[in-house]
CSV table of C-alpha atoms in Angstrom, one decimal:
chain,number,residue,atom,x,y,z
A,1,UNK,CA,24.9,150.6,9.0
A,2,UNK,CA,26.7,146.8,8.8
A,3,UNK,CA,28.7,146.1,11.8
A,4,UNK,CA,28.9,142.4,11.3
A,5,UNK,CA,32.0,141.2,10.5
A,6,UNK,CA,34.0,140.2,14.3
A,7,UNK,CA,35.2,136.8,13.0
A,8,UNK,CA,37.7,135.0,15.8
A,9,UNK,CA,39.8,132.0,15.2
A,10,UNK,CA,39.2,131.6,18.6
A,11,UNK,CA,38.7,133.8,22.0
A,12,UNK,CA,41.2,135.8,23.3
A,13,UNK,CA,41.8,134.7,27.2
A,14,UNK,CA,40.4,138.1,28.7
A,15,UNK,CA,43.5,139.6,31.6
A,16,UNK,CA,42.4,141.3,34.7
A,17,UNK,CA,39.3,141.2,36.6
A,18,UNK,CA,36.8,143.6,35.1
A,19,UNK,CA,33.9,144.6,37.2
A,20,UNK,CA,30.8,145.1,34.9
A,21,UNK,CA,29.5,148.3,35.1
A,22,UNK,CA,25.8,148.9,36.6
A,23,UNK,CA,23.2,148.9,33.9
A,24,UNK,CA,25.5,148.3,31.0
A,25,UNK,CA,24.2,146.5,28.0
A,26,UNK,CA,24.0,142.4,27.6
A,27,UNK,CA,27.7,141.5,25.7
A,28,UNK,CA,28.4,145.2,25.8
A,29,UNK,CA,32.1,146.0,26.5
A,30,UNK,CA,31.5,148.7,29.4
A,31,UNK,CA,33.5,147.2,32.0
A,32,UNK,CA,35.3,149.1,34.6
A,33,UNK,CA,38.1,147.7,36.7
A,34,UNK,CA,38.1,147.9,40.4
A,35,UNK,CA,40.6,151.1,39.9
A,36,UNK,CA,41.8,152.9,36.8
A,37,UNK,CA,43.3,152.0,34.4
A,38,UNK,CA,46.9,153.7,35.4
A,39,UNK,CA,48.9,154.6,32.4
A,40,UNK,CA,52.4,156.3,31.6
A,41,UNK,CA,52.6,157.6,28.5
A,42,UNK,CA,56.2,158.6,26.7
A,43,UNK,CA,55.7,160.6,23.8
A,44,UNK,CA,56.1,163.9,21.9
A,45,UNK,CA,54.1,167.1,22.7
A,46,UNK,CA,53.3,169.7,19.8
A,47,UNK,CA,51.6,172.4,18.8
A,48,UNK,CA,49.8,171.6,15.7
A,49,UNK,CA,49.1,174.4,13.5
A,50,UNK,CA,46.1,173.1,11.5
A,51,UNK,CA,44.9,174.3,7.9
A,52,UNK,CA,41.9,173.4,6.2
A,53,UNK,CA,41.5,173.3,2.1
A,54,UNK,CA,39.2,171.9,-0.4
A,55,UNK,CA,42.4,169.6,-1.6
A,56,UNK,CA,46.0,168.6,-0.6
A,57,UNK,CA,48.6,170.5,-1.9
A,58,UNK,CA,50.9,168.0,-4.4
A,59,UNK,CA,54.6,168.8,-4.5
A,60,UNK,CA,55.2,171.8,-5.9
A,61,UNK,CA,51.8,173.4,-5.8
A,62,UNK,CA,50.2,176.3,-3.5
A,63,UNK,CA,46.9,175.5,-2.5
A,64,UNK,CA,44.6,178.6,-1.2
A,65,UNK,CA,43.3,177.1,2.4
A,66,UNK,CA,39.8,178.6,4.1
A,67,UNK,CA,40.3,178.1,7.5
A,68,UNK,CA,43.3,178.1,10.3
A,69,UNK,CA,43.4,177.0,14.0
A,70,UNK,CA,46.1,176.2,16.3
A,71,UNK,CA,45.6,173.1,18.9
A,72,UNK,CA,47.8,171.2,21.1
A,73,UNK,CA,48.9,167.8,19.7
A,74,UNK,CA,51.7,165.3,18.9
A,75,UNK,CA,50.9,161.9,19.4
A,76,UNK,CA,52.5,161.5,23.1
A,77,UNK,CA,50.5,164.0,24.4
A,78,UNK,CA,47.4,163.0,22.6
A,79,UNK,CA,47.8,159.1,23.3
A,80,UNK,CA,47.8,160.9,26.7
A,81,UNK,CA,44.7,162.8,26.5
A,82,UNK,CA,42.6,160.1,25.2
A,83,UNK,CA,43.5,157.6,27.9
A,84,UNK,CA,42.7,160.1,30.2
A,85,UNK,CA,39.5,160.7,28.8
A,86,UNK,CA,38.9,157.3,28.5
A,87,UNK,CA,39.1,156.9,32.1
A,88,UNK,CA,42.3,155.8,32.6
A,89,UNK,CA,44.7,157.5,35.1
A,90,UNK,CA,47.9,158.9,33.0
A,91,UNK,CA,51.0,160.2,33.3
A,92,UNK,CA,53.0,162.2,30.8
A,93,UNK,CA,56.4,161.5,30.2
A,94,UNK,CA,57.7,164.3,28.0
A,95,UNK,CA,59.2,167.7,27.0
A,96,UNK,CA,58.5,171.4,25.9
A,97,UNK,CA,60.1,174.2,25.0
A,98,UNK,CA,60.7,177.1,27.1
A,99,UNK,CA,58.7,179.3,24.4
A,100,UNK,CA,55.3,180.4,24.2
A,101,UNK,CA,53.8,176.8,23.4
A,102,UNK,CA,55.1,175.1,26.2
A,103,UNK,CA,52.7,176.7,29.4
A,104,UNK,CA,50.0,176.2,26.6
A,105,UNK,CA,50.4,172.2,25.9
A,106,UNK,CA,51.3,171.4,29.6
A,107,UNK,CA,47.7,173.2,30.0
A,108,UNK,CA,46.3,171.1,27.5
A,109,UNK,CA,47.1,168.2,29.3
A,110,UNK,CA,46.0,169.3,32.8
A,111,UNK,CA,42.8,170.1,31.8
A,112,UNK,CA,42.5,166.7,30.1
A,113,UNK,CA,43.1,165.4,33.7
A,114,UNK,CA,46.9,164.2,32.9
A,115,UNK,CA,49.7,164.1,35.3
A,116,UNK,CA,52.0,166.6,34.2
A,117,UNK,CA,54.6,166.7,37.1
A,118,UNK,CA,57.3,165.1,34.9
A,119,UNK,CA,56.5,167.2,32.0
A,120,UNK,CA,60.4,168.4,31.1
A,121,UNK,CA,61.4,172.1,30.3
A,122,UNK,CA,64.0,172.0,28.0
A,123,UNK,CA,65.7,175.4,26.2
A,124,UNK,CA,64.1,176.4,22.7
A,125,UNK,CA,60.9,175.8,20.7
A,126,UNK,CA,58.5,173.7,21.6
A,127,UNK,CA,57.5,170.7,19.0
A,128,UNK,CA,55.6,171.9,16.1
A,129,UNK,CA,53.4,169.9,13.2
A,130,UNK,CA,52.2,171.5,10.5
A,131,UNK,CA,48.8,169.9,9.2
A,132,UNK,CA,46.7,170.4,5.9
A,133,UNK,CA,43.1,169.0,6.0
A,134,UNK,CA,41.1,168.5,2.9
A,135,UNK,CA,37.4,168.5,2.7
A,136,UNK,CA,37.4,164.5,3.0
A,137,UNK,CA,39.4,164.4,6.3
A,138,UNK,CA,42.4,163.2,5.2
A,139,UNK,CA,45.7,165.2,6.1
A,140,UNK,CA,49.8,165.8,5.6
A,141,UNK,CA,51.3,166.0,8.3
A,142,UNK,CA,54.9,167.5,8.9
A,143,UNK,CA,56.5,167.6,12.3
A,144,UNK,CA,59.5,169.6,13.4
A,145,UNK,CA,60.5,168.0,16.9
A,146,UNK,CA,61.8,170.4,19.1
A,147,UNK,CA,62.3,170.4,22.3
A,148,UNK,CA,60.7,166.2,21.8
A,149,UNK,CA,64.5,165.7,20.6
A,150,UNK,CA,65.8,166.5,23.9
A,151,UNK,CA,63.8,164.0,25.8
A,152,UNK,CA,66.8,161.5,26.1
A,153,UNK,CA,67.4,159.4,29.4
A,154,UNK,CA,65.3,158.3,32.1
A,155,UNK,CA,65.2,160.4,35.2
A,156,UNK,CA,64.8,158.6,38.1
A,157,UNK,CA,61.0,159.9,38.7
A,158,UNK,CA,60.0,159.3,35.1
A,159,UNK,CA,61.1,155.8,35.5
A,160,UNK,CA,59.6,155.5,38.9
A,161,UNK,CA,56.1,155.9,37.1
A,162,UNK,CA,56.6,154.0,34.8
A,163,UNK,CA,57.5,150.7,36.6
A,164,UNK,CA,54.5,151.7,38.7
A,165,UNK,CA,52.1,151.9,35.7
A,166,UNK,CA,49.7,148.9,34.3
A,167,UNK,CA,50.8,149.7,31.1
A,168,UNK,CA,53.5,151.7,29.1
A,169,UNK,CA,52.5,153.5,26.1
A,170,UNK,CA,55.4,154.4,23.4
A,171,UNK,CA,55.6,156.3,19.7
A,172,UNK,CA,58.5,157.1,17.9
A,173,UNK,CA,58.3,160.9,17.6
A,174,UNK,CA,60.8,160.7,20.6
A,175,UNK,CA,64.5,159.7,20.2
A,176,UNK,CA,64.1,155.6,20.0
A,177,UNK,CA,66.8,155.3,22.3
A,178,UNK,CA,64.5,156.6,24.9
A,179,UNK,CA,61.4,154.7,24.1
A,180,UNK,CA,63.7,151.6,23.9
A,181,UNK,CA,65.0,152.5,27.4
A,182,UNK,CA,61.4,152.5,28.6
A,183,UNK,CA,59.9,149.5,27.2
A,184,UNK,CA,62.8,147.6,28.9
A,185,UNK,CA,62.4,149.0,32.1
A,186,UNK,CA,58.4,148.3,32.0
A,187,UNK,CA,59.3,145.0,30.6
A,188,UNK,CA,61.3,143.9,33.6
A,189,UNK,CA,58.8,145.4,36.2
A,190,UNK,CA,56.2,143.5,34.2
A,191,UNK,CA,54.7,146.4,33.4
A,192,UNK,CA,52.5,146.0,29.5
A,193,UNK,CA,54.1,147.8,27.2
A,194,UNK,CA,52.1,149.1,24.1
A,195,UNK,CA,54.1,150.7,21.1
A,196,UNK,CA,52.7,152.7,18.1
A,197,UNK,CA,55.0,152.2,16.0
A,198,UNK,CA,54.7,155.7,14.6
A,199,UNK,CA,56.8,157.7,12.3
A,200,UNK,CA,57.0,154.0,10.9
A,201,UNK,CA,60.9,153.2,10.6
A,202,UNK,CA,62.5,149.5,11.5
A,203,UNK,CA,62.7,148.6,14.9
A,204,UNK,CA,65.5,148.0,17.1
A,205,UNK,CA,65.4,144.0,18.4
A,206,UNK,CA,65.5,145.3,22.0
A,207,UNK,CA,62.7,147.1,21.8
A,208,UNK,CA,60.6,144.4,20.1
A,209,UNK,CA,61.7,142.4,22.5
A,210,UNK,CA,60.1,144.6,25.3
A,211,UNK,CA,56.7,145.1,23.4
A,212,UNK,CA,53.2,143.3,24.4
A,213,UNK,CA,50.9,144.9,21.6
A,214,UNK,CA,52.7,146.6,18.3
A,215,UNK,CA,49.8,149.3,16.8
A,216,UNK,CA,50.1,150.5,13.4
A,217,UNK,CA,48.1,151.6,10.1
A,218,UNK,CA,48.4,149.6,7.6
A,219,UNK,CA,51.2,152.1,5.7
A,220,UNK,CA,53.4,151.6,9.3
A,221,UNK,CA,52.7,147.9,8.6
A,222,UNK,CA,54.6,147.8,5.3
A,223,UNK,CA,57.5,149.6,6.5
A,224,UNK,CA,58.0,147.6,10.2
A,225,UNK,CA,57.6,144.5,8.2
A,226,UNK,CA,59.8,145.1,5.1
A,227,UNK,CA,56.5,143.8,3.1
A,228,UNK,CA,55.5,147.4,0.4
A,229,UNK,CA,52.2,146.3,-1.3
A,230,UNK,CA,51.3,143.3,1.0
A,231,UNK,CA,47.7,142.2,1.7
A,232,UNK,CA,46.3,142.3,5.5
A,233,UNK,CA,46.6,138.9,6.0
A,234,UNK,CA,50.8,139.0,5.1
A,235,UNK,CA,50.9,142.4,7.1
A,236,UNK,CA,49.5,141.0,10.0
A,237,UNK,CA,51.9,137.7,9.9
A,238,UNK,CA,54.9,139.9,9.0
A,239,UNK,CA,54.0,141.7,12.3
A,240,UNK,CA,53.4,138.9,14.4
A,241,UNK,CA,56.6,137.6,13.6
A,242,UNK,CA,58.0,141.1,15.3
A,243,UNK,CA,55.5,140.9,18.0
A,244,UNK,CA,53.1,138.4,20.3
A,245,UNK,CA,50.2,141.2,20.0
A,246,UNK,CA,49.7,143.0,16.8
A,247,UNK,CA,47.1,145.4,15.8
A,248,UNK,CA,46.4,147.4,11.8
A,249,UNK,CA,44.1,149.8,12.2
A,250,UNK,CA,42.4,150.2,8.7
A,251,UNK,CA,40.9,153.9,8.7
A,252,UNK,CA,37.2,153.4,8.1
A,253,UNK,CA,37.5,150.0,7.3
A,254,UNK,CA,37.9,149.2,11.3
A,255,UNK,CA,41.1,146.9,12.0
A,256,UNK,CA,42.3,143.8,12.3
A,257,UNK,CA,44.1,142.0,15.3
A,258,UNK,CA,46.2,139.0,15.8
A,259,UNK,CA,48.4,137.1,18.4
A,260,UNK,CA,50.4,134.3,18.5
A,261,UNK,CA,48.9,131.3,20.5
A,262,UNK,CA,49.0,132.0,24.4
A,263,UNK,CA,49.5,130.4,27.0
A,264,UNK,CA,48.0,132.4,30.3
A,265,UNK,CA,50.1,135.5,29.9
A,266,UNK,CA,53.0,134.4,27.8
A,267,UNK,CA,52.8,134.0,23.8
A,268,UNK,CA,54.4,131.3,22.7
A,269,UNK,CA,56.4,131.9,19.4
A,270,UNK,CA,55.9,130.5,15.9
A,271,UNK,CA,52.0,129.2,17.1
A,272,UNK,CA,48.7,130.2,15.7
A,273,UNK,CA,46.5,132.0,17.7
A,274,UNK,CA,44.4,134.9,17.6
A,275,UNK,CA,42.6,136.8,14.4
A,276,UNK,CA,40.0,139.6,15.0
A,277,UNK,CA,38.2,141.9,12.4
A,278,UNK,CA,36.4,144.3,13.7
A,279,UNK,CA,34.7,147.2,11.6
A,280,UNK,CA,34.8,150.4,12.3
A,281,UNK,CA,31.2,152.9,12.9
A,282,UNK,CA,30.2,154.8,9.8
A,283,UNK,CA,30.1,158.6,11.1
A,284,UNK,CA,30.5,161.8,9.0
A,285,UNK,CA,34.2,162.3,8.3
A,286,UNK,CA,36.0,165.5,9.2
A,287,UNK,CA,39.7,165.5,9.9
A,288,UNK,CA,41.3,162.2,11.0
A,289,UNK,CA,44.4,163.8,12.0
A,290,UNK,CA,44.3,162.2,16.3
A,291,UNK,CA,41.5,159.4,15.0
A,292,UNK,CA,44.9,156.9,15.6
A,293,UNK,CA,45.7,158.5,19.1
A,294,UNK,CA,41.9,158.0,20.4
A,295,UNK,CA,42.5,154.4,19.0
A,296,UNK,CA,45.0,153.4,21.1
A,297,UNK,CA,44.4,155.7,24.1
A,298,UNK,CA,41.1,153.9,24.6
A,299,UNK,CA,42.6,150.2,23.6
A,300,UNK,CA,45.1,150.4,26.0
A,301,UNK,CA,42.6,151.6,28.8
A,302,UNK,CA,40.4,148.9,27.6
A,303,UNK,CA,42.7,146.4,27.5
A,304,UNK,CA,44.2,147.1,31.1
A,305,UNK,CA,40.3,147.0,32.4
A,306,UNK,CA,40.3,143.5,31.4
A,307,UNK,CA,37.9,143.8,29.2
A,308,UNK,CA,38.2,140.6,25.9
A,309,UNK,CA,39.9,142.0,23.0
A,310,UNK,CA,37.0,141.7,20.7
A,311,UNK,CA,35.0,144.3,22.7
A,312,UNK,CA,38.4,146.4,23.4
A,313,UNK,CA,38.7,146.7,19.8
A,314,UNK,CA,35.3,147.6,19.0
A,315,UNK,CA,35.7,150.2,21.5
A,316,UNK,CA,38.7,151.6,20.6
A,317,UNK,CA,37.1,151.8,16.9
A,318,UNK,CA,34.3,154.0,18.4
A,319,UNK,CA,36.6,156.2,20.1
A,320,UNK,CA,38.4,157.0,16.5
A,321,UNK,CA,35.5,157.4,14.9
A,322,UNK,CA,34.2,160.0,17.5
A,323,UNK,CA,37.2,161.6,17.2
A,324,UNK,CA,36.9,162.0,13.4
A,325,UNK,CA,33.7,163.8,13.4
A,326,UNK,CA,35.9,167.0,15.0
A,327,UNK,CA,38.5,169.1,13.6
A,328,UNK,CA,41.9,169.1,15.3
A,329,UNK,CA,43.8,166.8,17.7
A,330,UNK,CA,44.1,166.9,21.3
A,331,UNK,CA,40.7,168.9,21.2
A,332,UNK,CA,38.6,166.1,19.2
A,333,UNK,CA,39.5,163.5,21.7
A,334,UNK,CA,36.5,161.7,23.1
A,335,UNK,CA,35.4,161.4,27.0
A,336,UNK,CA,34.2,157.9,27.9
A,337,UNK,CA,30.5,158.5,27.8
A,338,UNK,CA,30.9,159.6,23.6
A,339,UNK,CA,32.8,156.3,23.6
A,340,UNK,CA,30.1,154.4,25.2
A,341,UNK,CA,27.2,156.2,22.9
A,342,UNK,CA,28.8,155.5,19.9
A,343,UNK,CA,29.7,151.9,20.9
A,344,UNK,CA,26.4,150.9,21.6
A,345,UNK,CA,24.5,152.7,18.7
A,346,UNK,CA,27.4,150.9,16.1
A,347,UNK,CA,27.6,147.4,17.9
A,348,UNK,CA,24.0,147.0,19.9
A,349,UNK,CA,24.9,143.2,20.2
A,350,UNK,CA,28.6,142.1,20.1
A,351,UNK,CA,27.9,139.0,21.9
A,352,UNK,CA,25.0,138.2,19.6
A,353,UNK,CA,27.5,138.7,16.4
A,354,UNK,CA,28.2,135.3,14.5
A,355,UNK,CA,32.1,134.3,14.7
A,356,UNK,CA,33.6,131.8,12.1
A,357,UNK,CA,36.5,130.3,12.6
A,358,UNK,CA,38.8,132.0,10.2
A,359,UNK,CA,41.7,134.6,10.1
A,360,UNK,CA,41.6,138.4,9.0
A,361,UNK,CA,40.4,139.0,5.7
């Protein structure tokens, strides 16, 4: 297995104060902060209804399936999950539907450890995705919102947690009028505010405003950015130009980060700064459907802890690719010691790796 490949222009200024955990591995990124990470997470909750076949259906075509399973999901909850499991302490901000999925995905993230005490109960069905898994791992994914459409306007309680988190985390599965209202309000409590930018769709200028680190694959890339067919390198400037802190996850390919030059805490527009590859571990493929969730569930934790963003990345990476070797969502998401295992078997010496100046490939 390679796992060279971590090339920084230069080294991110680590944030926080990590305290390195007892017995952890030279240049290994198992760092714990003094408390956890706490993290409010604003999102969509759904039950996934999951089947597996040897192909993906085109348009138009019936495709016999061989297996069916029914999991809790949608990205909210399972950005949740994994930062829970990551060792973070969350919070969900979200809502369900007062039908038979609702006491089941409030359970799912209870027993994940997640605060659900703002967890709304709105009338009708609960959010529902309908996945198809081929025998590669790859998936379609179709999402009927529910009760996620009704999650409109901060309560005062949801917002109390939020301004009292370390960090925000956001998607788009949720009215954007909502997640815009949130990032603000983190934004002026100087609370970190982390946006997967997923459904991709353009972004509203007040919510870019109010965004630390912008996550996407490299299909969300194209569409944030206006820039269909680009290469990394132009992605990754395109969303810079949105953002100070941008991330493209790449799939097995790993993913690439960048940020404009920084000065302490603030970015400073239209400077260089920042570019990180970072490959991802090779593991045995079987349904990448929440591989994106663990991702950022375990960067965020990560990055809150303090730890550089080098190691947060090669972290998060193993915490995806964890994830992939399971079928489903919520259920596939890693605890911290899988993260840890697979990080040190896939990078046994980050500090050890050569760096060249350069930017992302």
């Amino acid at each position: 297995m390679s796992v060279a490949g971590l090339t920084p222009a230069s080294g991110p200024t680590p944030v926080g104060g990590p305290t390195p955990v007892a017995g952890a591995a030279p240049g290994a990124a198992s760092t714990r902060a003094t408390a956890p990470a706490r993290v409010a997470v604003l999102g969509s909750a759904n039950m996934d209804l999951v089947g597996t076949a040897a192909s993906l259906p085109r348009p138009g075509e019936t495709v016999l399936g061989h297996g069916f399973t029914m999991v809790a999901g949608g990205k909210g909850a399972n950005q949740a999950i994994a930062a829970s499991r990551a060792g973070g302490r969350c919070v969900a901000v979200a809502a369900v539907g007062d039908d038979n999925f609702g006491p089941a995905l409030r359970a799912g993230l209870a027993d994940a450890g997640v605060d659900t005490s703002l967890l709304r109960v709105v009338p009708g069905p609960s959010g529902v995705a309908l996945i198809a898994v081929d025998a590669a791992g790859e998936n379609q994914i179709l999402v009927a919102p529910g009760a996620n459409a009704a999650l409109t306007g901060l309560t005062g309680p949801e917002r109390a947690a939020i301004v009292g988190a370390d960090a925000l985390v956001c998607q788009l599965e949720v009215p954007i009028e909502t997640v815009t209202e949130a990032a603000v309000a983190a934004r002026d409590a100087g609370v970190r505010v982390v946006l997967n930018a997923a459904p991709a769709r353009p972004l509203p200028a007040e919510l870019i405003a109010a965004t630390d680190l912008l996550v996407v694959n490299r299909g969300e890339a194209e569409v944030v950015t206006g820039l269909p067919g680009a290469g990394v390198e132009r992605l990754l400037d395109g969303l810079l130009e949105l953002a100070p802190r941008a991330v493209m996850t790449l799939g097995a390919a790993g993913a690439v980060y960048g940020e404009r030059a920084v000065d302490g805490e603030r970015a400073v527009d239209g400077e260089a700064g920042v570019r990180l590859t970072v490959p991802a571990p090779v593991v045995s493929t079987v349904d990448t459907t929440a591989a994106g969730d663990a991702f950022v569930g375990a960067l965020t934790v990560a990055w809150i802890e303090g730890r550089p963003m080098g190691a947060a990345l090669r972290w998060a990476c193993a915490a995806g690719a964890v994830c992939a070797r399971t079928l489903g969502a919520a259920g596939s998401l890693p605890v911290r010691g899988q993260i840890d295992e697979l990080f040190a078997a896939a990078y046994p010496d980050p500090a050890g790796q050569a760096a060249t100046d350069g930017q992302a490939a």
